[in-house]
Amino acid sequence: MHIPAPYFLIEEKKLLHNLNILRTIADEAGCKILLAQKAYSIYQTYPLLAQYLAGSAASGVYEAKLGRDYFSGEVHVFSPAFREEDVHSLLSLCDHIVFNTPSQVLRYGPLCKQASISVGLRVNPECSTQEGHAIYDPCAPGSRLGTTIANFDENALPLLDGLHFHTLCEQNSDALEETVRAFREKFGKYACRMRWLNLGGGHHITRADYDRARLIRIVRELRKEYGTEIYLEPGEAVVLNAGTLHAHVLETMHNSLDIAILDVSAACHMPDVLEMPYRPPLQGSGMPKEKAYTYRLGGPTCLAGDIIGDYSFDTPLREGDELVFDDMALYTMVKTNTFNGMPLPDIRFEHINGQVEILRTFSYEDFRSRL
Ligand SMILES: *Cc1c(COP(=O)(O)O)cnc(C)c1O
C-alpha cells in the first residue's frame, strides 16, 4: 500500500489572522513587535511577516543573518554569552545587541557603539510567574539568563541604550503586569535613562482568551513613565495555530493496549512533546477512552519513549489513515532532527487562494550532510 510522505503545512490565512492582531496591538500601544526566529524560521514566509512586524529577533549569528537576509526591518540579537568573532560578525548584521552580563557590555559595548549598534542588557527581575515548566522559567533560582539587581554594574550604564527582560512562556498579560511591577521596583531607576525597553517574548497575544487591552495599557504606561520605545519579541504568538503536521498510520499492534505506529516521530519531528512535555492536539480525536477506540501513538524510531500520546477515535485506525496534528508551526520545524536516520517531513505553504506550494523537501543528503 502506498502511504504518502508526512508534511508540515503552514496556512497563510491563519498567519494573517495572527499578523493582523499583532499589527493592531503595535499601532494601538505604540510599540514595535519583532518575530523571535527561535520559534519559527521559515524564511520563505518572512516577506509576508515583515509587512506586519517591525523586524526579527535572533539568538546568535545564524538567526541574525537569516533575519537580515530575508526579513526587512530591524534585527535584534541576544545571547547568554558572545564570543568575540560573533560580535564582529554581528556588527554588519544587527541593529540592537543585547548582552547578558555587565562584563560583556563593558567588553564589547564600545565596539558596538562605534558601529552605531544600539546596546542593551538583559536583566532578571527575579519574578517567577509560571509553575510547572522550570526549563522555561528564566527567573528560576540559579538562572543564568539575565543580570539580577545584585549583579548590576553601574559602570555599564554609559554604554547602555536599553534594557531587556524575557521571563514569560505562553502567558497572559496578567503575568506581564506582575513582571513589570518587579522590574520597575528593581530597575526603574535605570529604565528612565534608556532609549528602549524590550519586554521579550512568551506573550500569548494571539490566543483567544489573551487580554490584549491590558497589554496595550501596560505598554502605554511604560512609554509614558520612562519615555522609552517599547519592543515585544514573541515567537509563538506570531504563528500560533498557523500550521499542522500531516502524519499517517504505518501499522497497528497490541501490547496490553492498542498501539499505532506513525510515520512521524515525537523525538525527531516534535521534540517539545517529550521536552516540555505536552500532548499535541490531534484533529478528530478525543482523550483516552472518550471515544470508542483508544490508541497509544508512537513514532518509527528505536527510542522506547518516542510516544506522542494516548488518543481515542470513533473508528479503529488502519494502515494509511491520515492523522493531522494541530498547532505545529511553532518550535517544530526549527527543532527537527534526523536521529535514527529519520527522514524530515516536507514543508508546504497554503496560500490564501488555496494553492499549496512545496517550500522544502528533504532527502538522504540532509541526513548525511550534517555529519
Ligand atoms: C524564546 C524567546 C523569545 C520568544 O518566546 P515565545 O515564547 O516563543 O514567545 C523571545 N525572546 C527571547 C530572549 C527568547 O529567549
mmCIF file with all atom_site columns, C-alpha atoms and ligand atoms in Angstrom, residues 34-40 57-59 77-79 98 122 136 138 145 164-171 198-204 232-238 330-331, ligand 1:
data_model
loop_
_atom_site.group_PDB
_atom_site.id
_atom_site.type_symbol
_atom_site.label_atom_id
_atom_site.label_alt_id
_atom_site.label_comp_id
_atom_site.label_asym_id
_atom_site.label_entity_id
_atom_site.label_seq_id
_atom_site.pdbx_PDB_ins_code
_atom_site.Cartn_x
_atom_site.Cartn_y
_atom_site.Cartn_z
_atom_site.occupancy
_atom_site.B_iso_or_equiv
_atom_site.pdbx_formal_charge
_atom_site.auth_seq_id
_atom_site.auth_comp_id
_atom_site.auth_asym_id
_atom_site.auth_atom_id
_atom_site.pdbx_PDB_model_num
ATOM   1  C CA . LEU A 1 34  ? 9.540  41.528 16.317 1.00 0.00 ? 34  LEU A CA 1
ATOM   2  C CA . LEU A 1 35  ? 9.430  37.854 15.340 1.00 0.00 ? 35  LEU A CA 1
ATOM   3  C CA . ALA A 1 36  ? 11.543 35.680 17.655 1.00 0.00 ? 36  ALA A CA 1
ATOM   4  C CA . GLN A 1 37  ? 13.050 33.433 15.000 1.00 0.00 ? 37  GLN A CA 1
ATOM   5  C CA . LYS A 1 38  ? 13.860 30.759 17.560 1.00 0.00 ? 38  LYS A CA 1
ATOM   6  C CA . ALA A 1 39  ? 10.215 29.627 17.381 1.00 0.00 ? 39  ALA A CA 1
ATOM   7  C CA . TYR A 1 40  ? 9.801  29.804 13.618 1.00 0.00 ? 40  TYR A CA 1
ATOM   8  C CA . ALA A 1 57  ? 14.924 38.833 16.948 1.00 0.00 ? 57  ALA A CA 1
ATOM   9  C CA . ALA A 1 58  ? 17.842 36.399 16.854 1.00 0.00 ? 58  ALA A CA 1
ATOM   10 C CA . SER A 1 59  ? 19.667 34.149 19.289 1.00 0.00 ? 59  SER A CA 1
ATOM   11 C CA . VAL A 1 77  ? 20.105 39.741 18.877 1.00 0.00 ? 77  VAL A CA 1
ATOM   12 C CA . PHE A 1 78  ? 20.538 38.323 22.354 1.00 0.00 ? 78  PHE A CA 1
ATOM   13 C CA . SER A 1 79  ? 22.812 35.562 23.577 1.00 0.00 ? 79  SER A CA 1
ATOM   14 C CA . VAL A 1 98  ? 21.567 42.609 23.993 1.00 0.00 ? 98  VAL A CA 1
ATOM   15 C CA . ARG A 1 122 ? 19.149 41.606 29.711 1.00 0.00 ? 122 ARG A CA 1
ATOM   16 C CA . TYR A 1 136 ? 11.117 27.601 30.515 1.00 0.00 ? 136 TYR A CA 1
ATOM   17 C CA . PRO A 1 138 ? 14.381 32.297 33.232 1.00 0.00 ? 138 PRO A CA 1
ATOM   18 C CA . LEU A 1 145 ? 19.526 34.290 31.942 1.00 0.00 ? 145 LEU A CA 1
ATOM   19 C CA . HIS A 1 164 ? 15.627 43.694 28.089 1.00 0.00 ? 164 HIS A CA 1
ATOM   20 C CA . PHE A 1 165 ? 13.757 41.092 30.058 1.00 0.00 ? 165 PHE A CA 1
ATOM   21 C CA . HIS A 1 166 ? 12.253 37.814 28.897 1.00 0.00 ? 166 HIS A CA 1
ATOM   22 C CA . THR A 1 167 ? 10.556 35.819 31.630 1.00 0.00 ? 167 THR A CA 1
ATOM   23 C CA . LEU A 1 168 ? 7.245  34.539 30.249 1.00 0.00 ? 168 LEU A CA 1
ATOM   24 C CA . CYS A 1 169 ? 6.147  31.401 28.404 1.00 0.00 ? 169 CYS A CA 1
ATOM   25 C CA . GLU A 1 170 ? 2.687  31.035 26.848 1.00 0.00 ? 170 GLU A CA 1
ATOM   26 C CA . GLN A 1 171 ? 1.320  33.545 29.342 1.00 0.00 ? 171 GLN A CA 1
ATOM   27 C CA . ASN A 1 198 ? 12.370 45.122 25.338 1.00 0.00 ? 198 ASN A CA 1
ATOM   28 C CA . LEU A 1 199 ? 9.748  43.017 27.122 1.00 0.00 ? 199 LEU A CA 1
ATOM   29 C CA . GLY A 1 200 ? 10.870 39.754 25.467 1.00 0.00 ? 200 GLY A CA 1
ATOM   30 C CA . GLY A 1 201 ? 8.525  37.014 24.316 1.00 0.00 ? 201 GLY A CA 1
ATOM   31 C CA . GLY A 1 202 ? 6.169  34.497 25.896 1.00 0.00 ? 202 GLY A CA 1
ATOM   32 C CA . HIS A 1 203 ? 3.188  36.833 25.416 1.00 0.00 ? 203 HIS A CA 1
ATOM   33 C CA . HIS A 1 204 ? 0.422  34.587 24.038 1.00 0.00 ? 204 HIS A CA 1
ATOM   34 C CA . LEU A 1 232 ? 7.947  42.916 22.177 1.00 0.00 ? 232 LEU A CA 1
ATOM   35 C CA . GLU A 1 233 ? 9.513  39.846 20.592 1.00 0.00 ? 233 GLU A CA 1
ATOM   36 C CA . PRO A 1 234 ? 7.014  36.985 20.620 1.00 0.00 ? 234 PRO A CA 1
ATOM   37 C CA . GLY A 1 235 ? 7.714  33.765 18.746 1.00 0.00 ? 235 GLY A CA 1
ATOM   38 C CA . GLU A 1 236 ? 4.747  31.509 19.473 1.00 0.00 ? 236 GLU A CA 1
ATOM   39 C CA . ALA A 1 237 ? 2.126  34.245 19.185 1.00 0.00 ? 237 ALA A CA 1
ATOM   40 C CA . VAL A 1 238 ? 3.172  35.029 15.607 1.00 0.00 ? 238 VAL A CA 1
ATOM   41 C CA . LEU A 1 330 ? 5.973  26.774 16.355 1.00 0.00 ? 330 LEU A CA 1
ATOM   42 C CA . TYR A 1 331 ? 9.047  25.109 17.863 1.00 0.00 ? 331 TYR A CA 1
HETATM 43 C C1 . LIG B 2 .   ? 12.302 32.276 23.368 1.00 0.00 ? 1   LIG B C1 1
HETATM 44 C C2 . LIG B 2 .   ? 12.485 33.741 23.384 1.00 0.00 ? 1   LIG B C2 1
HETATM 45 C C3 . LIG B 2 .   ? 11.517 34.582 22.804 1.00 0.00 ? 1   LIG B C3 1
HETATM 46 C C4 . LIG B 2 .   ? 10.229 34.057 22.190 1.00 0.00 ? 1   LIG B C4 1
HETATM 47 O O1 . LIG B 2 .   ? 9.448  33.396 23.122 1.00 0.00 ? 1   LIG B O1 1
HETATM 48 P P1 . LIG B 2 .   ? 8.000  32.809 22.736 1.00 0.00 ? 1   LIG B P1 1
HETATM 49 O O2 . LIG B 2 .   ? 7.623  32.031 23.950 1.00 0.00 ? 1   LIG B O2 1
HETATM 50 O O3 . LIG B 2 .   ? 8.153  31.969 21.532 1.00 0.00 ? 1   LIG B O3 1
HETATM 51 O O4 . LIG B 2 .   ? 7.113  33.985 22.510 1.00 0.00 ? 1   LIG B O4 1
HETATM 52 C C5 . LIG B 2 .   ? 11.768 35.936 22.822 1.00 0.00 ? 1   LIG B C5 1
HETATM 53 N N1 . LIG B 2 .   ? 12.897 36.446 23.378 1.00 0.00 ? 1   LIG B N1 1
HETATM 54 C C6 . LIG B 2 .   ? 13.833 35.665 23.944 1.00 0.00 ? 1   LIG B C6 1
HETATM 55 C C7 . LIG B 2 .   ? 15.044 36.278 24.530 1.00 0.00 ? 1   LIG B C7 1
HETATM 56 C C8 . LIG B 2 .   ? 13.667 34.292 23.972 1.00 0.00 ? 1   LIG B C8 1
HETATM 57 O O5 . LIG B 2 .   ? 14.589 33.511 24.531 1.00 0.00 ? 1   LIG B O5 1
#
